[in-house]
XYZ file of C-alpha atoms in Angstrom:
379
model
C 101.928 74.663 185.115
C 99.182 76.477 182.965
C 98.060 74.146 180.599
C 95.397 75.702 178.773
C 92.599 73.502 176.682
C 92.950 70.255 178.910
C 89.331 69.858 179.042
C 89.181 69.403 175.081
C 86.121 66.694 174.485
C 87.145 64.077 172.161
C 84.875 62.346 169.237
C 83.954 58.500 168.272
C 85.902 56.023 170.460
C 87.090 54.330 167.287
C 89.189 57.429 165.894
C 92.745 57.850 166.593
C 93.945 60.296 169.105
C 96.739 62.068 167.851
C 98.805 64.551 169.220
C 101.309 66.911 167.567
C 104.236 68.192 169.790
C 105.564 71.242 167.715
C 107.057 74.643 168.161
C 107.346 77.709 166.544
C 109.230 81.163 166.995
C 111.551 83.624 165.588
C 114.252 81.487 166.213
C 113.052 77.981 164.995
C 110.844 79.386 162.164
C 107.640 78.495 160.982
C 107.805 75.414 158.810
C 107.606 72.590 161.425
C 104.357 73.860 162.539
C 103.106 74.453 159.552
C 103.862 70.866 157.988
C 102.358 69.564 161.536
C 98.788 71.308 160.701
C 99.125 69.648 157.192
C 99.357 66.122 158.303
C 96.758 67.047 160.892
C 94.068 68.356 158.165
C 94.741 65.076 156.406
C 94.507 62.802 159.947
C 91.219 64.906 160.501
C 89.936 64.086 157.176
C 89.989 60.679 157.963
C 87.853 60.720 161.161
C 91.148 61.397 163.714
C 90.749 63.377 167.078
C 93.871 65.710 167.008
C 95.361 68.340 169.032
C 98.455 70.047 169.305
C 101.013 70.618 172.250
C 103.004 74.031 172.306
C 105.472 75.818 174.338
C 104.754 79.485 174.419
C 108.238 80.733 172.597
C 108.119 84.555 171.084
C 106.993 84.004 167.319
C 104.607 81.006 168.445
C 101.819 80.449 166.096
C 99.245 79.722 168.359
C 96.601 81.475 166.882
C 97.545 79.954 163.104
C 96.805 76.664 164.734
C 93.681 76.995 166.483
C 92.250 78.976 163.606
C 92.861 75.923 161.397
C 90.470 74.623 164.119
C 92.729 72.117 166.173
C 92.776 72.509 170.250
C 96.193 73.481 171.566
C 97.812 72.885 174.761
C 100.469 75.713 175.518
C 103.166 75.300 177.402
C 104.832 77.521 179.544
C 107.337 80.087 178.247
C 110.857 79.665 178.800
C 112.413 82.339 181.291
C 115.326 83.353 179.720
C 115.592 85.664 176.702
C 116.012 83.757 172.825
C 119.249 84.324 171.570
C 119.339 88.279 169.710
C 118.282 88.462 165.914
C 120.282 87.696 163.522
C 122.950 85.695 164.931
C 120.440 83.150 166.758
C 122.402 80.207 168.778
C 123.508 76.904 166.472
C 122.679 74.171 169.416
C 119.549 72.564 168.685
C 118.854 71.666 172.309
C 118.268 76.215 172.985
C 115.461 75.614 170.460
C 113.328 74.081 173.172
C 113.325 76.525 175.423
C 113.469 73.944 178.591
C 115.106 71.241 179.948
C 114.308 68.085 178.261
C 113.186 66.016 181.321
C 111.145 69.471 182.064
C 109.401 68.799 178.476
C 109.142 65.329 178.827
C 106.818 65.612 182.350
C 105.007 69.166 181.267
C 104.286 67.504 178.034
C 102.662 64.300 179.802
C 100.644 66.230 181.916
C 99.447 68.316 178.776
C 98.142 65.117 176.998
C 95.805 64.069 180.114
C 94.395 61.013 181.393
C 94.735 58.058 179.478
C 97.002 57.489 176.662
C 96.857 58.990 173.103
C 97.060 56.331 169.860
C 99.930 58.180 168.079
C 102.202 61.237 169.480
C 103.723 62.977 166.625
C 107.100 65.039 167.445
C 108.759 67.800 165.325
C 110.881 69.300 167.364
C 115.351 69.244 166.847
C 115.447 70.050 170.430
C 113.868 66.544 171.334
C 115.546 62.905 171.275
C 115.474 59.537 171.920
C 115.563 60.654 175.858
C 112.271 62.289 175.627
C 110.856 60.595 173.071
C 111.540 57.239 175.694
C 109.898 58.991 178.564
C 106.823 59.886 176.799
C 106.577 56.249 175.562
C 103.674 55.116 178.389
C 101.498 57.919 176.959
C 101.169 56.488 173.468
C 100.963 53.636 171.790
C 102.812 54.633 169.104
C 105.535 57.369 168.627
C 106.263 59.077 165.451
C 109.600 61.125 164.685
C 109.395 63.799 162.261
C 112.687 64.962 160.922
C 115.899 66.095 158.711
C 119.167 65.834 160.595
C 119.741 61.933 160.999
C 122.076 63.476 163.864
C 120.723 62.021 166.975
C 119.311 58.501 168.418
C 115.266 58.467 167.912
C 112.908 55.901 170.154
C 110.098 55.480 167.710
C 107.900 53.421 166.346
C 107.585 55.471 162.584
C 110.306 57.878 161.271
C 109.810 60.701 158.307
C 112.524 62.592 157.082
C 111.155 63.790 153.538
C 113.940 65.417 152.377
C 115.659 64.458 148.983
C 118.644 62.696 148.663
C 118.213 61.213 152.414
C 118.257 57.281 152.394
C 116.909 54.545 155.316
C 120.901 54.283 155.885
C 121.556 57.419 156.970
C 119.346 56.334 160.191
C 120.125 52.419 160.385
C 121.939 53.099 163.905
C 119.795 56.023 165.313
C 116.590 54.192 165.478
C 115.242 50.533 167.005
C 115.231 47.694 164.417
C 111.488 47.824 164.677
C 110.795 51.412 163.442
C 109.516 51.959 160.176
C 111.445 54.221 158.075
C 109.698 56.596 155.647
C 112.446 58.660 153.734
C 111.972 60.907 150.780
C 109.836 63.450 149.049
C 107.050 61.110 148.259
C 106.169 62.189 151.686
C 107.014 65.584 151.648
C 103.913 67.063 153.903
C 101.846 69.739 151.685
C 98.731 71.262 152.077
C 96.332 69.254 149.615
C 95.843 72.016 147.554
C 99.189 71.643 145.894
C 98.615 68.302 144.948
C 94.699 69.620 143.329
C 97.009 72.341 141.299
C 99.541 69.876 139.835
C 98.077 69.521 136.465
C 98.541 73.236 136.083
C 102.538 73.025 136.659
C 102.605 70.042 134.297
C 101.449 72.122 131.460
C 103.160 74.458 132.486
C 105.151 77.062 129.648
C 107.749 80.161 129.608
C 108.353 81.424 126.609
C 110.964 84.191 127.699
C 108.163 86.692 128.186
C 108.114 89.374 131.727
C 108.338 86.276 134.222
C 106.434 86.248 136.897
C 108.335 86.241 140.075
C 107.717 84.561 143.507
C 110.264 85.956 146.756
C 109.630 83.247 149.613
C 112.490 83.150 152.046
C 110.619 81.667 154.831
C 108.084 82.539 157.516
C 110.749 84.725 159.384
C 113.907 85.468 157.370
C 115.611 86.669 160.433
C 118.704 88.208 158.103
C 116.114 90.151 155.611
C 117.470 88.351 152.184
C 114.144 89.317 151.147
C 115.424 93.216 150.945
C 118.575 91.780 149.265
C 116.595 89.474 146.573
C 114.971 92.925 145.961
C 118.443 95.061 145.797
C 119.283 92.743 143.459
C 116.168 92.714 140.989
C 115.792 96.196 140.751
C 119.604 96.456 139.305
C 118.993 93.697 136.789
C 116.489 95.280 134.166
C 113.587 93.338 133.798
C 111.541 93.136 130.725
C 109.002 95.627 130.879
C 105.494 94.267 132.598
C 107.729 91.950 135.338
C 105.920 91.246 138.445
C 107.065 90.139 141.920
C 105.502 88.713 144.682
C 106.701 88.755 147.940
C 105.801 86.387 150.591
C 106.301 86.760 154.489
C 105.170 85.519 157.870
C 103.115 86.860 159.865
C 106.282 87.369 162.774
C 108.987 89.064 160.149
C 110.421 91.416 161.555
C 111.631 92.950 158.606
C 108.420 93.849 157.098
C 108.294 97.205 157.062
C 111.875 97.599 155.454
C 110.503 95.154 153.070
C 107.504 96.978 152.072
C 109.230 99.996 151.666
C 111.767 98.707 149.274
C 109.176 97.136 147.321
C 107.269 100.238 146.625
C 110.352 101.481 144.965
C 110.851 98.607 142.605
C 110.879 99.357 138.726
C 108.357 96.328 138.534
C 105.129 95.837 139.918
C 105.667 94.755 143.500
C 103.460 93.171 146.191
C 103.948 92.258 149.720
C 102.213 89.233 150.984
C 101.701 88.842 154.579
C 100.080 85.157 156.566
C 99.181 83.912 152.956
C 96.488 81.045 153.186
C 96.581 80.790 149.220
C 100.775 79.778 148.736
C 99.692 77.002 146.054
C 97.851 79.665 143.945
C 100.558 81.906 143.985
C 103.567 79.156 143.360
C 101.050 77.908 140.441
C 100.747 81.260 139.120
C 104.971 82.378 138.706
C 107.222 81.434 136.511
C 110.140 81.224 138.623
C 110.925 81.583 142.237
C 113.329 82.921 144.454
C 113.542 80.989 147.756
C 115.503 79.342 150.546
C 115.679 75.526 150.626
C 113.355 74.777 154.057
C 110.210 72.805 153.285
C 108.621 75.007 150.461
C 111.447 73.333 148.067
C 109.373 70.742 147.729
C 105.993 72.669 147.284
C 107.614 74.378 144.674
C 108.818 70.792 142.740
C 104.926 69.798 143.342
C 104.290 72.267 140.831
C 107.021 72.348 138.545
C 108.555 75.841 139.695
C 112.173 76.203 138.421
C 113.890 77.858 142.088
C 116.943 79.887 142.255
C 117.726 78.743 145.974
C 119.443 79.900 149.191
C 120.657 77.514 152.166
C 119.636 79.575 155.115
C 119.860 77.003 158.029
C 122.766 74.161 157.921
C 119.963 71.188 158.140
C 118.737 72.632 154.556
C 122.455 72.010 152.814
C 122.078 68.314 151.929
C 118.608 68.877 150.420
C 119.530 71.881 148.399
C 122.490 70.052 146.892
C 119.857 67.109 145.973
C 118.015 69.505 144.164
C 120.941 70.959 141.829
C 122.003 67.630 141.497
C 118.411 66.244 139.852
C 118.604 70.080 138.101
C 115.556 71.448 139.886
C 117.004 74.498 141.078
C 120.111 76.888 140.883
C 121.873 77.356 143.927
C 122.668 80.714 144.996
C 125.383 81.518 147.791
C 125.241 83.405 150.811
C 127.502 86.181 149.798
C 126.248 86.187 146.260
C 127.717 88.818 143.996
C 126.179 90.808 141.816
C 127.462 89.263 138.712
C 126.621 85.644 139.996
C 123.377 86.806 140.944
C 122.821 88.026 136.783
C 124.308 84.954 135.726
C 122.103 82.270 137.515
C 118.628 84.391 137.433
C 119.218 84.526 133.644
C 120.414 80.311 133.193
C 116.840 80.660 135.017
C 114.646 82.894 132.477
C 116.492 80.942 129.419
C 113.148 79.254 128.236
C 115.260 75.999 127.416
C 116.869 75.494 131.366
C 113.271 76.493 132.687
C 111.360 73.337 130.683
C 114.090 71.322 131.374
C 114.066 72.579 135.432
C 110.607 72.506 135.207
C 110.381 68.369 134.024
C 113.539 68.029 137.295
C 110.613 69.365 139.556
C 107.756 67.488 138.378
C 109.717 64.265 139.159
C 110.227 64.783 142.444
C 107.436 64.846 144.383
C 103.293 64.674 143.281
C 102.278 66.360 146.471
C 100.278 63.488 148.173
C 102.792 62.737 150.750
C 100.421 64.252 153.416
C 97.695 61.502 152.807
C 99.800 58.877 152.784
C 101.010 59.444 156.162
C 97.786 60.123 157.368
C 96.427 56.757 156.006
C 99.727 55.267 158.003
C 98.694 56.478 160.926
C 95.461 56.587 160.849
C 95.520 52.164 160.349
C 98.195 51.722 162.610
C 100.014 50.634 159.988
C 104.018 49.893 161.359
């Protein structure tokens, strides 16, 4: 096996060795990596040796993550073609790409000699099988995830998602493992929680809104075009903006850009932003699907008309309409639903009161506190 960057030189024997085992690709998405390289910036602040552990999937961010400056050790490619765009499969266990017990040794030869202080796993593909195997190379194992749908052998949980209790994983996890549930620990980039004050004074007064399109890093089924269709029928007041954000790996870009240069509104496509707090600080309301960035956008106080795009984002979409922090939006949306919600939206009224929902749920620091966790050992 290639395992590139296995010479990596560490720093002071007293910092923690962490390592992230994460994947990204056109089928998983973006948004466990990207969460991953936020807790790592925050582990890093605090003195910790980090590094990342990859498998080479098409859509991989690689490059993302040793531009942020963190070693990464790939792993190998998986043979067989992903599942065709856009009807990618619904097993979990395709995601890795390999045969767990595959993953389990690759990945122990990719973290070297000697054992690491903390090995941090994102990954649906991965459970309490691996996670057991890998358990000589660490001294501590943390689980990050969403589902609460399979057994975890860990010594820290995270599942950050609203609406998710320490119950819901009370028989997939030893006695012993410290659960950390809810959006107090909702991983963001630190800039979000810097930008807060600007969401808590935060006004619409009914004026051209300012509008943010984030569907995700890929949006494999292009309900960025149809967010677009759907705004350019609507009539928006005169001096409306939208802005459009996508990952570097869309693959509907170029049908994207060309809608949006035929919008009645000002219209700009964003590509690999590294500036996503600016631009959630600086709209009035967003249109988005219900992954991670949910809680980016509550950071802030931005009132979200909302998709459910993958089945593990249902529950924490339906927390969010429940605490009145976003409308929800269905999958085969009609044009007069559409018109209905995006204007309960723009009613200055439901955007305060949306806006107050957000604010309450999460401050944004959930990124240091986890680092602070791990970086004390504290289970």
């Amino acid at each position: 096996m290639d395992v590139q960057g296995a010479t990596t030189s560490y720093g002071c024997m007293s910092a923690a060795r962490v390592a992230f085992r994460v994947d990204a690709s056109l089928i998983i998405g973006t948004g466990h990596v990207m969460r991953c390289l936020t807790l790592a910036g925050s582990l890093r602040a605090l003195g910790c040796d980090v590094f990342f552990i990859s498998r080479e999937h098409p859509g991989n961010l690689t490059e993302i993550v040793r531009a942020a400056g963190f070693p990464i050790r790939i792993l190998p490619g998986c043979h067989q073609e992903e599942p065709p765009l856009p009807h990618p499969s619904t097993s979990h266990l395709s995601w890795l790409g390999a045969d767990w017990a595959l993953d389990a040794q690759q990945t122990q030869v990719a973290l070297g000699a000697g054992s690491v202080d903390w090995l941090v796993v994102d990954h649906y593909g991965l459970d309490a099988r691996w996670e057991s195997q890998l358990q000589s190379s660490c001294r501590h194992l943390m689980v990050v995830d969403d589902l609460a749908d399979r057994p975890h052998s860990c010594t820290v949980l995270l599942d950050q998602n609203l609406g998710r209790s320490p119950q819901d994983y009370s028989s997939l996890v030893p006695a012993s493992c410290r659960l950390l549930v809810g959006p107090q620990f909702a991983l963001l980039r630190p800039d979000f929680a810097a930008r807060r004050a600007l969401g808590v004074v935060r006004r619409y007064g009914g004026e051209a809104p300012r509008i943010l399109i984030a569907m995700g890093g890929v949006d494999r089924d292009n309900i960025t075009t149809r967010m677009l269709n759907a705004l350019a029928h609507r009539g928006l007041p005169e001096g409306s903006t939208i802005s459009v954000v996508l990952g570097v790996h869309a693959p509907w870009r170029r049908i994207v850009e060309e809608m949006a240069a035929k919008m009645p509104c000002a219209t700009r496509v964003l590509v690999g932003v590294s500036n996503m707090a600016d631009l959630v600080a600086g709209s009035d309301i967003a249109i988005g699907a219900a992954g991670g960035s949910a809680w980016e956008r509550c950071c802030l106080g931005l009132p979200t008309l909302m998709m459910v795009l993958a089945d593990n984002q249902r529950d924490g979409a339906t927390a969010l309409v429940t605490a009145g922090a976003a409308l929800l939006l269905d999958n085969d949306f009609s044009d007069g639903d559409f018109a209905g919600k995006l204007s309960q939206i723009l009613c200055p009224e439901q955007h305060a009161a949306m806006r107050e929902a957000c604010l309450q749920i999460t401050d944004g620091s959930g990124a240091d506190r986890m680092a602070r966790i791990i970086a004390d050992n504290d289970v």
